[in-house]
mmCIF file with all atom_site columns, C-alpha atoms in Angstrom:
data_model
loop_
_atom_site.group_PDB
_atom_site.id
_atom_site.type_symbol
_atom_site.label_atom_id
_atom_site.label_alt_id
_atom_site.label_comp_id
_atom_site.label_asym_id
_atom_site.label_entity_id
_atom_site.label_seq_id
_atom_site.pdbx_PDB_ins_code
_atom_site.Cartn_x
_atom_site.Cartn_y
_atom_site.Cartn_z
_atom_site.occupancy
_atom_site.B_iso_or_equiv
_atom_site.pdbx_formal_charge
_atom_site.auth_seq_id
_atom_site.auth_comp_id
_atom_site.auth_asym_id
_atom_site.auth_atom_id
_atom_site.pdbx_PDB_model_num
ATOM 1   C CA . GLY A 1 1   ? -80.705 0.465   -277.620 1.00 78.00 ? 2   GLY A CA 1
ATOM 2   C CA . GLU A 1 2   ? -79.584 1.825   -274.069 1.00 84.00 ? 3   GLU A CA 1
ATOM 3   C CA . ASN A 1 3   ? -76.601 3.345   -273.506 1.00 91.00 ? 4   ASN A CA 1
ATOM 4   C CA . VAL A 1 4   ? -74.079 3.132   -270.011 1.00 94.00 ? 5   VAL A CA 1
ATOM 5   C CA . GLU A 1 5   ? -71.896 5.901   -268.977 1.00 95.00 ? 6   GLU A CA 1
ATOM 6   C CA . GLN A 1 6   ? -69.720 4.902   -265.541 1.00 96.00 ? 7   GLN A CA 1
ATOM 7   C CA . HIS A 1 7   ? -66.793 7.158   -263.725 1.00 97.00 ? 8   HIS A CA 1
ATOM 8   C CA . PRO A 1 8   ? -64.405 7.459   -262.618 1.00 97.00 ? 9   PRO A CA 1
ATOM 9   C CA . SER A 1 9   ? -62.825 5.202   -264.512 1.00 95.00 ? 10  SER A CA 1
ATOM 10  C CA . THR A 1 10  ? -59.987 4.823   -262.117 1.00 97.00 ? 11  THR A CA 1
ATOM 11  C CA . LEU A 1 11  ? -60.403 5.381   -258.687 1.00 98.00 ? 12  LEU A CA 1
ATOM 12  C CA . SER A 1 12  ? -57.038 5.251   -256.061 1.00 98.00 ? 13  SER A CA 1
ATOM 13  C CA . VAL A 1 13  ? -58.682 5.219   -252.127 1.00 97.00 ? 14  VAL A CA 1
ATOM 14  C CA . GLN A 1 14  ? -56.692 5.120   -248.305 1.00 98.00 ? 15  GLN A CA 1
ATOM 15  C CA . GLU A 1 15  ? -57.798 1.932   -246.630 1.00 97.00 ? 16  GLU A CA 1
ATOM 16  C CA . GLY A 1 16  ? -61.150 2.579   -243.903 1.00 97.00 ? 17  GLY A CA 1
ATOM 17  C CA . ASP A 1 17  ? -61.907 5.356   -246.724 1.00 97.00 ? 18  ASP A CA 1
ATOM 18  C CA . SER A 1 18  ? -65.783 5.230   -248.954 1.00 97.00 ? 19  SER A CA 1
ATOM 19  C CA . ALA A 1 19  ? -65.827 4.803   -252.118 1.00 98.00 ? 20  ALA A CA 1
ATOM 20  C CA . VAL A 1 20  ? -68.372 6.343   -254.742 1.00 98.00 ? 21  VAL A CA 1
ATOM 21  C CA . ILE A 1 21  ? -68.725 5.164   -258.446 1.00 98.00 ? 22  ILE A CA 1
ATOM 22  C CA . LYS A 1 22  ? -71.431 6.050   -260.093 1.00 98.00 ? 23  LYS A CA 1
ATOM 23  C CA . CYS A 1 23  ? -73.431 5.423   -263.523 1.00 98.00 ? 24  CYS A CA 1
ATOM 24  C CA . THR A 1 24  ? -76.141 7.289   -266.284 1.00 97.00 ? 25  THR A CA 1
ATOM 25  C CA . TYR A 1 25  ? -78.234 5.584   -268.248 1.00 96.00 ? 26  TYR A CA 1
ATOM 26  C CA . SER A 1 26  ? -80.164 6.512   -271.289 1.00 94.00 ? 27  SER A CA 1
ATOM 27  C CA . ASP A 1 27  ? -82.904 4.134   -271.620 1.00 91.00 ? 28  ASP A CA 1
ATOM 28  C CA . SER A 1 28  ? -85.680 5.158   -269.059 1.00 90.00 ? 29  SER A CA 1
ATOM 29  C CA . ALA A 1 29  ? -87.642 2.317   -269.702 1.00 89.00 ? 30  ALA A CA 1
ATOM 30  C CA . SER A 1 30  ? -84.364 0.851   -267.301 1.00 91.00 ? 31  SER A CA 1
ATOM 31  C CA . ASN A 1 31  ? -85.786 -1.266  -264.682 1.00 90.00 ? 32  ASN A CA 1
ATOM 32  C CA . TYR A 1 32  ? -82.896 -3.614  -263.683 1.00 92.00 ? 33  TYR A CA 1
ATOM 33  C CA . PHE A 1 33  ? -78.763 -2.014  -262.314 1.00 95.00 ? 34  PHE A CA 1
ATOM 34  C CA . PRO A 1 34  ? -76.568 -4.626  -260.901 1.00 95.00 ? 35  PRO A CA 1
ATOM 35  C CA . TRP A 1 35  ? -73.091 -4.361  -259.906 1.00 97.00 ? 36  TRP A CA 1
ATOM 36  C CA . TYR A 1 36  ? -70.348 -6.407  -260.577 1.00 97.00 ? 37  TYR A CA 1
ATOM 37  C CA . LYS A 1 37  ? -66.689 -7.074  -258.661 1.00 97.00 ? 38  LYS A CA 1
ATOM 38  C CA . GLN A 1 38  ? -64.217 -8.770  -260.846 1.00 96.00 ? 39  GLN A CA 1
ATOM 39  C CA . GLU A 1 39  ? -61.251 -9.436  -259.044 1.00 95.00 ? 40  GLU A CA 1
ATOM 40  C CA . LEU A 1 40  ? -57.485 -10.283 -261.073 1.00 91.00 ? 41  LEU A CA 1
ATOM 41  C CA . GLY A 1 41  ? -58.008 -13.568 -263.445 1.00 88.00 ? 42  GLY A CA 1
ATOM 42  C CA . LYS A 1 42  ? -61.549 -14.229 -262.304 1.00 91.00 ? 43  LYS A CA 1
ATOM 43  C CA . GLY A 1 43  ? -65.153 -13.834 -264.322 1.00 93.00 ? 44  GLY A CA 1
ATOM 44  C CA . PRO A 1 44  ? -67.906 -10.713 -262.659 1.00 95.00 ? 45  PRO A CA 1
ATOM 45  C CA . GLN A 1 45  ? -69.472 -11.530 -259.713 1.00 95.00 ? 46  GLN A CA 1
ATOM 46  C CA . LEU A 1 46  ? -72.310 -10.045 -258.688 1.00 94.00 ? 47  LEU A CA 1
ATOM 47  C CA . ILE A 1 47  ? -71.949 -7.887  -255.516 1.00 96.00 ? 48  ILE A CA 1
ATOM 48  C CA . ILE A 1 48  ? -75.478 -6.175  -255.346 1.00 96.00 ? 49  ILE A CA 1
ATOM 49  C CA . ASP A 1 49  ? -78.162 -5.011  -257.985 1.00 94.00 ? 50  ASP A CA 1
ATOM 50  C CA . ILE A 1 50  ? -81.577 -2.427  -257.159 1.00 93.00 ? 51  ILE A CA 1
ATOM 51  C CA . ARG A 1 51  ? -84.457 -2.601  -258.838 1.00 89.00 ? 52  ARG A CA 1
ATOM 52  C CA . SER A 1 52  ? -86.542 0.515   -260.135 1.00 84.00 ? 53  SER A CA 1
ATOM 53  C CA . ASN A 1 53  ? -89.753 0.166   -257.382 1.00 83.00 ? 54  ASN A CA 1
ATOM 54  C CA . VAL A 1 54  ? -86.758 1.157   -255.319 1.00 81.00 ? 55  VAL A CA 1
ATOM 55  C CA . GLY A 1 55  ? -84.478 3.931   -253.976 1.00 89.00 ? 56  GLY A CA 1
ATOM 56  C CA . GLU A 1 56  ? -81.778 2.039   -251.779 1.00 93.00 ? 57  GLU A CA 1
ATOM 57  C CA . LYS A 1 57  ? -80.522 -1.302  -250.582 1.00 93.00 ? 58  LYS A CA 1
ATOM 58  C CA . LYS A 1 58  ? -77.501 -1.842  -248.321 1.00 95.00 ? 59  LYS A CA 1
ATOM 59  C CA . ASP A 1 59  ? -75.474 -5.387  -247.787 1.00 93.00 ? 60  ASP A CA 1
ATOM 60  C CA . GLN A 1 60  ? -73.228 -4.505  -244.954 1.00 95.00 ? 61  GLN A CA 1
ATOM 61  C CA . ARG A 1 61  ? -70.623 -2.419  -246.330 1.00 97.00 ? 62  ARG A CA 1
ATOM 62  C CA . ILE A 1 62  ? -72.336 -2.170  -250.091 1.00 98.00 ? 63  ILE A CA 1
ATOM 63  C CA . ALA A 1 63  ? -74.949 0.024   -251.163 1.00 97.00 ? 64  ALA A CA 1
ATOM 64  C CA . VAL A 1 64  ? -76.177 1.390   -254.304 1.00 97.00 ? 65  VAL A CA 1
ATOM 65  C CA . THR A 1 65  ? -78.632 4.207   -254.353 1.00 96.00 ? 66  THR A CA 1
ATOM 66  C CA . LEU A 1 66  ? -80.785 5.214   -257.484 1.00 96.00 ? 67  LEU A CA 1
ATOM 67  C CA . ASN A 1 67  ? -82.483 8.040   -258.700 1.00 95.00 ? 68  ASN A CA 1
ATOM 68  C CA . LYS A 1 68  ? -84.569 7.690   -261.786 1.00 92.00 ? 69  LYS A CA 1
ATOM 69  C CA . THR A 1 69  ? -85.097 10.815  -262.908 1.00 93.00 ? 70  THR A CA 1
ATOM 70  C CA . ALA A 1 70  ? -81.889 11.917  -263.523 1.00 94.00 ? 71  ALA A CA 1
ATOM 71  C CA . LYS A 1 71  ? -81.214 8.379   -264.537 1.00 95.00 ? 72  LYS A CA 1
ATOM 72  C CA . HIS A 1 72  ? -78.004 7.196   -262.586 1.00 95.00 ? 73  HIS A CA 1
ATOM 73  C CA . PHE A 1 73  ? -77.432 5.138   -259.718 1.00 97.00 ? 74  PHE A CA 1
ATOM 74  C CA . SER A 1 74  ? -74.468 4.661   -257.900 1.00 98.00 ? 75  SER A CA 1
ATOM 75  C CA . LEU A 1 75  ? -72.368 2.340   -255.686 1.00 98.00 ? 76  LEU A CA 1
ATOM 76  C CA . HIS A 1 76  ? -71.200 3.226   -252.177 1.00 98.00 ? 77  HIS A CA 1
ATOM 77  C CA . ILE A 1 77  ? -68.908 1.272   -249.973 1.00 98.00 ? 78  ILE A CA 1
ATOM 78  C CA . THR A 1 78  ? -67.915 2.453   -246.747 1.00 97.00 ? 79  THR A CA 1
ATOM 79  C CA . GLU A 1 79  ? -64.866 1.420   -244.388 1.00 97.00 ? 80  GLU A CA 1
ATOM 80  C CA . THR A 1 80  ? -62.989 -0.069  -248.180 1.00 98.00 ? 81  THR A CA 1
ATOM 81  C CA . GLN A 1 81  ? -60.455 -2.747  -247.109 1.00 97.00 ? 82  GLN A CA 1
ATOM 82  C CA . PRO A 1 82  ? -57.338 -3.784  -249.491 1.00 96.00 ? 83  PRO A CA 1
ATOM 83  C CA . GLU A 1 83  ? -59.185 -6.960  -250.332 1.00 96.00 ? 84  GLU A CA 1
ATOM 84  C CA . ASP A 1 84  ? -62.171 -4.380  -252.250 1.00 97.00 ? 85  ASP A CA 1
ATOM 85  C CA . SER A 1 85  ? -59.473 -3.688  -254.819 1.00 98.00 ? 86  SER A CA 1
ATOM 86  C CA . ALA A 1 86  ? -61.000 -4.485  -258.556 1.00 97.00 ? 87  ALA A CA 1
ATOM 87  C CA . VAL A 1 87  ? -62.647 -3.747  -261.459 1.00 97.00 ? 88  VAL A CA 1
ATOM 88  C CA . TYR A 1 88  ? -66.758 -2.617  -261.087 1.00 97.00 ? 89  TYR A CA 1
ATOM 89  C CA . PHE A 1 89  ? -68.806 -2.339  -263.412 1.00 96.00 ? 90  PHE A CA 1
ATOM 90  C CA . CYS A 1 90  ? -72.271 -1.355  -263.190 1.00 96.00 ? 91  CYS A CA 1
ATOM 91  C CA . ALA A 1 91  ? -74.940 -1.953  -265.714 1.00 95.00 ? 92  ALA A CA 1
ATOM 92  C CA . ALA A 1 92  ? -78.576 -2.191  -267.123 1.00 93.00 ? 93  ALA A CA 1
ATOM 93  C CA . SER A 1 93  ? -81.284 -4.304  -268.365 1.00 89.00 ? 94  SER A CA 1
ATOM 94  C CA . THR A 1 94  ? -85.178 -2.989  -269.299 1.00 78.00 ? 95  THR A CA 1
ATOM 95  C CA . GLN A 1 95  ? -88.305 -5.268  -269.398 1.00 66.00 ? 96  GLN A CA 1
ATOM 96  C CA . THR A 1 96  ? -88.331 -5.905  -272.672 1.00 67.00 ? 97  THR A CA 1
ATOM 97  C CA . SER A 1 97  ? -84.623 -6.791  -273.186 1.00 62.00 ? 98  SER A CA 1
ATOM 98  C CA . GLY A 1 98  ? -85.583 -9.337  -271.129 1.00 62.00 ? 99  GLY A CA 1
ATOM 99  C CA . SER A 1 99  ? -82.250 -10.678 -269.020 1.00 74.00 ? 100 SER A CA 1
ATOM 100 C CA . ARG A 1 100 ? -79.687 -8.951  -271.483 1.00 84.00 ? 101 ARG A CA 1
ATOM 101 C CA . LEU A 1 101 ? -77.117 -6.228  -269.726 1.00 90.00 ? 102 LEU A CA 1
ATOM 102 C CA . THR A 1 102 ? -75.580 -3.500  -271.127 1.00 90.00 ? 103 THR A CA 1
ATOM 103 C CA . PHE A 1 103 ? -72.354 -2.347  -269.452 1.00 92.00 ? 104 PHE A CA 1
ATOM 104 C CA . GLY A 1 104 ? -70.621 0.391   -267.916 1.00 93.00 ? 105 GLY A CA 1
ATOM 105 C CA . GLU A 1 105 ? -66.769 0.325   -268.732 1.00 93.00 ? 106 GLU A CA 1
ATOM 106 C CA . GLY A 1 106 ? -65.705 -0.414  -265.346 1.00 94.00 ? 107 GLY A CA 1
ATOM 107 C CA . THR A 1 107 ? -64.037 1.448   -262.562 1.00 96.00 ? 108 THR A CA 1
ATOM 108 C CA . GLN A 1 108 ? -59.996 0.423   -261.147 1.00 97.00 ? 109 GLN A CA 1
ATOM 109 C CA . LEU A 1 109 ? -60.807 0.647   -257.989 1.00 98.00 ? 110 LEU A CA 1
ATOM 110 C CA . THR A 1 110 ? -57.484 0.153   -255.635 1.00 98.00 ? 111 THR A CA 1
ATOM 111 C CA . VAL A 1 111 ? -57.542 0.520   -251.843 1.00 97.00 ? 112 VAL A CA 1
ATOM 112 C CA . ASN A 1 112 ? -54.045 1.375   -250.055 1.00 96.00 ? 113 ASN A CA 1
ATOM 113 C CA . PRO A 1 113 ? -53.174 0.057   -246.448 1.00 92.00 ? 114 PRO A CA 1
ATOM 114 C CA . ASP B 2 1   ? -72.363 -23.415 -255.461 1.00 67.00 ? 18  ASP B CA 1
ATOM 115 C CA . VAL B 2 2   ? -73.321 -22.210 -258.552 1.00 66.00 ? 19  VAL B CA 1
ATOM 116 C CA . LYS B 2 3   ? -71.102 -23.016 -261.454 1.00 89.00 ? 20  LYS B CA 1
ATOM 117 C CA . VAL B 2 4   ? -70.420 -21.326 -264.820 1.00 95.00 ? 21  VAL B CA 1
ATOM 118 C CA . THR B 2 5   ? -67.314 -23.296 -266.555 1.00 95.00 ? 22  THR B CA 1
ATOM 119 C CA . GLN B 2 6   ? -65.745 -22.417 -269.408 1.00 95.00 ? 23  GLN B CA 1
ATOM 120 C CA . SER B 2 7   ? -63.484 -25.153 -271.421 1.00 90.00 ? 24  SER B CA 1
ATOM 121 C CA . SER B 2 8   ? -60.230 -23.685 -271.587 1.00 91.00 ? 25  SER B CA 1
ATOM 122 C CA . ARG B 2 9   ? -58.439 -20.646 -269.039 1.00 94.00 ? 26  ARG B CA 1
ATOM 123 C CA . TYR B 2 10  ? -55.826 -19.490 -271.873 1.00 96.00 ? 27  TYR B CA 1
ATOM 124 C CA . LEU B 2 11  ? -56.084 -20.777 -275.970 1.00 96.00 ? 28  LEU B CA 1
ATOM 125 C CA . VAL B 2 12  ? -53.287 -19.719 -278.695 1.00 97.00 ? 29  VAL B CA 1
ATOM 126 C CA . LYS B 2 13  ? -54.479 -20.435 -282.098 1.00 97.00 ? 30  LYS B CA 1
ATOM 127 C CA . ARG B 2 14  ? -53.655 -19.617 -285.743 1.00 97.00 ? 31  ARG B CA 1
ATOM 128 C CA . THR B 2 15  ? -55.100 -17.087 -287.990 1.00 97.00 ? 32  THR B CA 1
ATOM 129 C CA . GLY B 2 16  ? -57.560 -18.724 -289.990 1.00 97.00 ? 33  GLY B CA 1
ATOM 130 C CA . GLU B 2 17  ? -58.448 -21.440 -287.884 1.00 97.00 ? 34  GLU B CA 1
ATOM 131 C CA . LYS B 2 18  ? -61.907 -22.501 -286.289 1.00 97.00 ? 35  LYS B CA 1
ATOM 132 C CA . VAL B 2 19  ? -61.955 -22.076 -283.212 1.00 97.00 ? 36  VAL B CA 1
ATOM 133 C CA . PHE B 2 20  ? -64.713 -23.360 -280.354 1.00 97.00 ? 37  PHE B CA 1
ATOM 134 C CA . LEU B 2 21  ? -65.255 -21.902 -276.877 1.00 97.00 ? 38  LEU B CA 1
ATOM 135 C CA . GLU B 2 22  ? -67.342 -24.155 -274.605 1.00 97.00 ? 39  GLU B CA 1
ATOM 136 C CA . CYS B 2 23  ? -69.615 -23.004 -271.661 1.00 97.00 ? 40  CYS B CA 1
ATOM 137 C CA . VAL B 2 24  ? -71.400 -24.882 -269.417 1.00 97.00 ? 41  VAL B CA 1
ATOM 138 C CA . GLN B 2 25  ? -73.922 -23.961 -266.983 1.00 96.00 ? 42  GLN B CA 1
ATOM 139 C CA . ASP B 2 26  ? -75.102 -26.288 -263.913 1.00 94.00 ? 43  ASP B CA 1
ATOM 140 C CA . MET B 2 27  ? -77.881 -23.883 -262.609 1.00 90.00 ? 44  MET B CA 1
ATOM 141 C CA . ASP B 2 28  ? -80.637 -24.976 -265.221 1.00 92.00 ? 45  ASP B CA 1
ATOM 142 C CA . HIS B 2 29  ? -81.037 -21.347 -266.341 1.00 92.00 ? 46  HIS B CA 1
ATOM 143 C CA . GLU B 2 30  ? -82.671 -20.620 -269.373 1.00 92.00 ? 47  GLU B CA 1
ATOM 144 C CA . ASN B 2 31  ? -80.003 -17.608 -270.573 1.00 92.00 ? 48  ASN B CA 1
ATOM 145 C CA . MET B 2 32  ? -76.872 -17.590 -271.133 1.00 94.00 ? 49  MET B CA 1
ATOM 146 C CA . PHE B 2 33  ? -74.749 -14.935 -272.519 1.00 95.00 ? 50  PHE B CA 1
ATOM 147 C CA . TRP B 2 34  ? -71.339 -14.721 -274.715 1.00 97.00 ? 51  TRP B CA 1
ATOM 148 C CA . TYR B 2 35  ? -69.456 -11.476 -273.859 1.00 96.00 ? 52  TYR B CA 1
ATOM 149 C CA . ARG B 2 36  ? -66.210 -10.062 -275.266 1.00 96.00 ? 53  ARG B CA 1
ATOM 150 C CA . GLN B 2 37  ? -64.035 -8.090  -272.821 1.00 95.00 ? 54  GLN B CA 1
ATOM 151 C CA . ASP B 2 38  ? -61.210 -5.962  -274.018 1.00 92.00 ? 55  ASP B CA 1
ATOM 152 C CA . PRO B 2 39  ? -59.760 -3.052  -271.699 1.00 87.00 ? 56  PRO B CA 1
ATOM 153 C CA . GLY B 2 40  ? -61.319 -0.071  -271.793 1.00 83.00 ? 57  GLY B CA 1
ATOM 154 C CA . LEU B 2 41  ? -64.320 -0.984  -273.178 1.00 86.00 ? 58  LEU B CA 1
ATOM 155 C CA . GLY B 2 42  ? -65.928 -2.956  -270.438 1.00 87.00 ? 59  GLY B CA 1
ATOM 156 C CA . LEU B 2 43  ? -68.125 -6.341  -271.378 1.00 92.00 ? 60  LEU B CA 1
ATOM 157 C CA . ARG B 2 44  ? -69.399 -6.228  -274.738 1.00 93.00 ? 61  ARG B CA 1
ATOM 158 C CA . LEU B 2 45  ? -72.364 -8.891  -276.006 1.00 93.00 ? 62  LEU B CA 1
ATOM 159 C CA . ILE B 2 46  ? -72.091 -11.395 -279.105 1.00 96.00 ? 63  ILE B CA 1
ATOM 160 C CA . TYR B 2 47  ? -74.694 -13.523 -278.446 1.00 96.00 ? 64  TYR B CA 1
ATOM 161 C CA . PHE B 2 48  ? -77.000 -14.320 -276.893 1.00 93.00 ? 65  PHE B CA 1
ATOM 162 C CA . SER B 2 49  ? -79.756 -17.303 -275.800 1.00 94.00 ? 66  SER B CA 1
ATOM 163 C CA . TYR B 2 50  ? -82.870 -17.432 -274.381 1.00 90.00 ? 67  TYR B CA 1
ATOM 164 C CA . ASP B 2 51  ? -83.546 -21.345 -274.568 1.00 90.00 ? 68  ASP B CA 1
ATOM 165 C CA . VAL B 2 52  ? -82.383 -24.151 -276.513 1.00 92.00 ? 69  VAL B CA 1
ATOM 166 C CA . LYS B 2 53  ? -81.669 -23.748 -279.848 1.00 89.00 ? 70  LYS B CA 1
ATOM 167 C CA . MET B 2 54  ? -82.599 -20.262 -280.043 1.00 91.00 ? 71  MET B CA 1
ATOM 168 C CA . LYS B 2 55  ? -80.306 -17.597 -280.505 1.00 93.00 ? 72  LYS B CA 1
ATOM 169 C CA . GLU B 2 56  ? -79.849 -13.303 -281.024 1.00 92.00 ? 73  GLU B CA 1
ATOM 170 C CA . LYS B 2 57  ? -77.385 -11.105 -281.947 1.00 93.00 ? 74  LYS B CA 1
ATOM 171 C CA . GLY B 2 58  ? -75.799 -9.071  -279.735 1.00 92.00 ? 75  GLY B CA 1
ATOM 172 C CA . ASP B 2 59  ? -73.454 -5.759  -280.064 1.00 90.00 ? 76  ASP B CA 1
ATOM 173 C CA . ILE B 2 60  ? -70.683 -7.245  -281.715 1.00 95.00 ? 77  ILE B CA 1
ATOM 174 C CA . PRO B 2 61  ? -71.930 -10.412 -283.482 1.00 97.00 ? 78  PRO B CA 1
ATOM 175 C CA . GLU B 2 62  ? -70.062 -10.662 -286.980 1.00 96.00 ? 79  GLU B CA 1
ATOM 176 C CA . GLY B 2 63  ? -67.061 -12.898 -286.902 1.00 96.00 ? 80  GLY B CA 1
ATOM 177 C CA . TYR B 2 64  ? -68.928 -15.190 -284.555 1.00 98.00 ? 81  TYR B CA 1
ATOM 178 C CA . SER B 2 65  ? -71.507 -17.339 -283.742 1.00 97.00 ? 82  SER B CA 1
ATOM 179 C CA . VAL B 2 66  ? -72.819 -19.982 -281.388 1.00 97.00 ? 83  VAL B CA 1
ATOM 180 C CA . SER B 2 67  ? -74.589 -22.873 -280.875 1.00 97.00 ? 84  SER B CA 1
ATOM 181 C CA . ARG B 2 68  ? -77.213 -23.539 -277.924 1.00 96.00 ? 85  ARG B CA 1
ATOM 182 C CA . GLU B 2 69  ? -78.104 -27.602 -278.591 1.00 95.00 ? 86  GLU B CA 1
ATOM 183 C CA . LYS B 2 70  ? -78.514 -27.982 -274.826 1.00 96.00 ? 87  LYS B CA 1
ATOM 184 C CA . LYS B 2 71  ? -79.754 -26.230 -272.257 1.00 95.00 ? 88  LYS B CA 1
ATOM 185 C CA . GLU B 2 72  ? -76.738 -26.344 -270.504 1.00 96.00 ? 89  GLU B CA 1
ATOM 186 C CA . ARG B 2 73  ? -74.558 -25.536 -273.039 1.00 97.00 ? 90  ARG B CA 1
ATOM 187 C CA . PHE B 2 74  ? -73.411 -23.080 -275.009 1.00 97.00 ? 91  PHE B CA 1
ATOM 188 C CA . SER B 2 75  ? -70.740 -22.986 -277.859 1.00 97.00 ? 92  SER B CA 1
ATOM 189 C CA . LEU B 2 76  ? -68.823 -19.757 -279.252 1.00 98.00 ? 93  LEU B CA 1
ATOM 190 C CA . ILE B 2 77  ? -67.590 -20.214 -282.922 1.00 98.00 ? 94  ILE B CA 1
ATOM 191 C CA . LEU B 2 78  ? -65.160 -18.266 -284.849 1.00 97.00 ? 95  LEU B CA 1
ATOM 192 C CA . GLU B 2 79  ? -65.389 -19.125 -288.300 1.00 94.00 ? 96  GLU B CA 1
ATOM 193 C CA . SER B 2 80  ? -62.177 -17.631 -289.370 1.00 97.00 ? 97  SER B CA 1
ATOM 194 C CA . ALA B 2 81  ? -60.001 -16.553 -286.353 1.00 97.00 ? 98  ALA B CA 1
ATOM 195 C CA . SER B 2 82  ? -58.377 -13.322 -286.415 1.00 97.00 ? 99  SER B CA 1
ATOM 196 C CA . THR B 2 83  ? -56.281 -11.516 -284.740 1.00 97.00 ? 100 THR B CA 1
ATOM 197 C CA . ASN B 2 84  ? -58.875 -8.693  -284.173 1.00 96.00 ? 101 ASN B CA 1
ATOM 198 C CA . GLN B 2 85  ? -60.470 -11.366 -281.972 1.00 98.00 ? 102 GLN B CA 1
ATOM 199 C CA . THR B 2 86  ? -57.807 -11.679 -279.434 1.00 98.00 ? 103 THR B CA 1
ATOM 200 C CA . SER B 2 87  ? -59.677 -11.250 -276.133 1.00 97.00 ? 104 SER B CA 1
ATOM 201 C CA . MET B 2 88  ? -60.522 -12.091 -273.007 1.00 97.00 ? 105 MET B CA 1
ATOM 202 C CA . TYR B 2 89  ? -64.008 -13.957 -273.569 1.00 98.00 ? 106 TYR B CA 1
ATOM 203 C CA . LEU B 2 90  ? -67.028 -14.109 -270.669 1.00 97.00 ? 107 LEU B CA 1
ATOM 204 C CA . CYS B 2 91  ? -69.487 -16.652 -270.378 1.00 96.00 ? 108 CYS B CA 1
ATOM 205 C CA . ALA B 2 92  ? -72.330 -16.522 -268.718 1.00 95.00 ? 109 ALA B CA 1
ATOM 206 C CA . SER B 2 93  ? -75.843 -16.879 -267.877 1.00 94.00 ? 110 SER B CA 1
ATOM 207 C CA . SER B 2 94  ? -78.992 -16.706 -265.695 1.00 90.00 ? 111 SER B CA 1
ATOM 208 C CA . PHE B 2 95  ? -83.206 -16.816 -265.006 1.00 86.00 ? 112 PHE B CA 1
ATOM 209 C CA . ARG B 2 96  ? -85.703 -15.443 -267.463 1.00 81.00 ? 113 ARG B CA 1
ATOM 210 C CA . GLY B 2 97  ? -86.076 -11.928 -266.793 1.00 74.00 ? 114 GLY B CA 1
ATOM 211 C CA . PRO B 2 98  ? -83.627 -9.268  -265.594 1.00 73.00 ? 115 PRO B CA 1
ATOM 212 C CA . SER B 2 99  ? -81.812 -10.813 -263.372 1.00 77.00 ? 116 SER B CA 1
ATOM 213 C CA . GLY B 2 100 ? -77.384 -10.339 -262.424 1.00 78.00 ? 117 GLY B CA 1
ATOM 214 C CA . GLY B 2 101 ? -76.637 -13.844 -263.241 1.00 84.00 ? 118 GLY B CA 1
ATOM 215 C CA . PHE B 2 102 ? -73.029 -15.675 -262.875 1.00 91.00 ? 119 PHE B CA 1
ATOM 216 C CA . PHE B 2 103 ? -70.269 -15.582 -265.130 1.00 95.00 ? 120 PHE B CA 1
ATOM 217 C CA . GLY B 2 104 ? -67.213 -18.012 -265.970 1.00 95.00 ? 121 GLY B CA 1
ATOM 218 C CA . PRO B 2 105 ? -63.979 -17.700 -265.191 1.00 95.00 ? 122 PRO B CA 1
ATOM 219 C CA . GLY B 2 106 ? -63.070 -16.393 -268.801 1.00 96.00 ? 123 GLY B CA 1
ATOM 220 C CA . THR B 2 107 ? -60.853 -17.462 -271.687 1.00 97.00 ? 124 THR B CA 1
ATOM 221 C CA . ARG B 2 108 ? -58.340 -15.644 -272.963 1.00 96.00 ? 125 ARG B CA 1
ATOM 222 C CA . LEU B 2 109 ? -57.958 -16.170 -276.450 1.00 97.00 ? 126 LEU B CA 1
ATOM 223 C CA . THR B 2 110 ? -55.087 -15.207 -278.389 1.00 98.00 ? 127 THR B CA 1
ATOM 224 C CA . VAL B 2 111 ? -54.885 -15.110 -282.505 1.00 98.00 ? 128 VAL B CA 1
ATOM 225 C CA . LEU B 2 112 ? -51.369 -14.990 -283.846 1.00 97.00 ? 129 LEU B CA 1
#
């Protein structure tokens, strides 16, 4: 089955710096890659996603890139703010798995004021 | 506003008890999921359902069962709770096909 690895497990940055979280996946048939943000005491919230027919997608300070050849995708957060501090999860799914997602282990991002 | 609600935020049960965790979504989503979340292990899929009365095992179904009698409701059942089932349980729902979906706030279950 699909295996998703996520790095780093913890990331600390200064406010205003950029943060990058990387994920690799094993199943070349994977075609959908969402990212989630989980704040303390809450369920994960979808923040951005990308499909395999697209190489990059941006939404304000957040962007995701996908390299299908290397089977990895990354989350980029620019101009980080303290409220970006949270746990971030990547995930992947295949057409045949329908909506079943395989998640990475999560990255604890801390933005220091 | 999309809502996925879970019956309890915190639950404490004794070993051997039968435990019911309820999840309700109001978006008419076809798919519903139950995950457990443990530190360092990410989110692991227990069971999911693509339609009413339909269920499929996820990656860690042992010790759990589910029920989906109505489209909006998906229940997770621990037939005989054990201490290793102490965890955060998250419900999610989504439309059919690859999509990110929405999560509930989670139920933190402690089994003593």
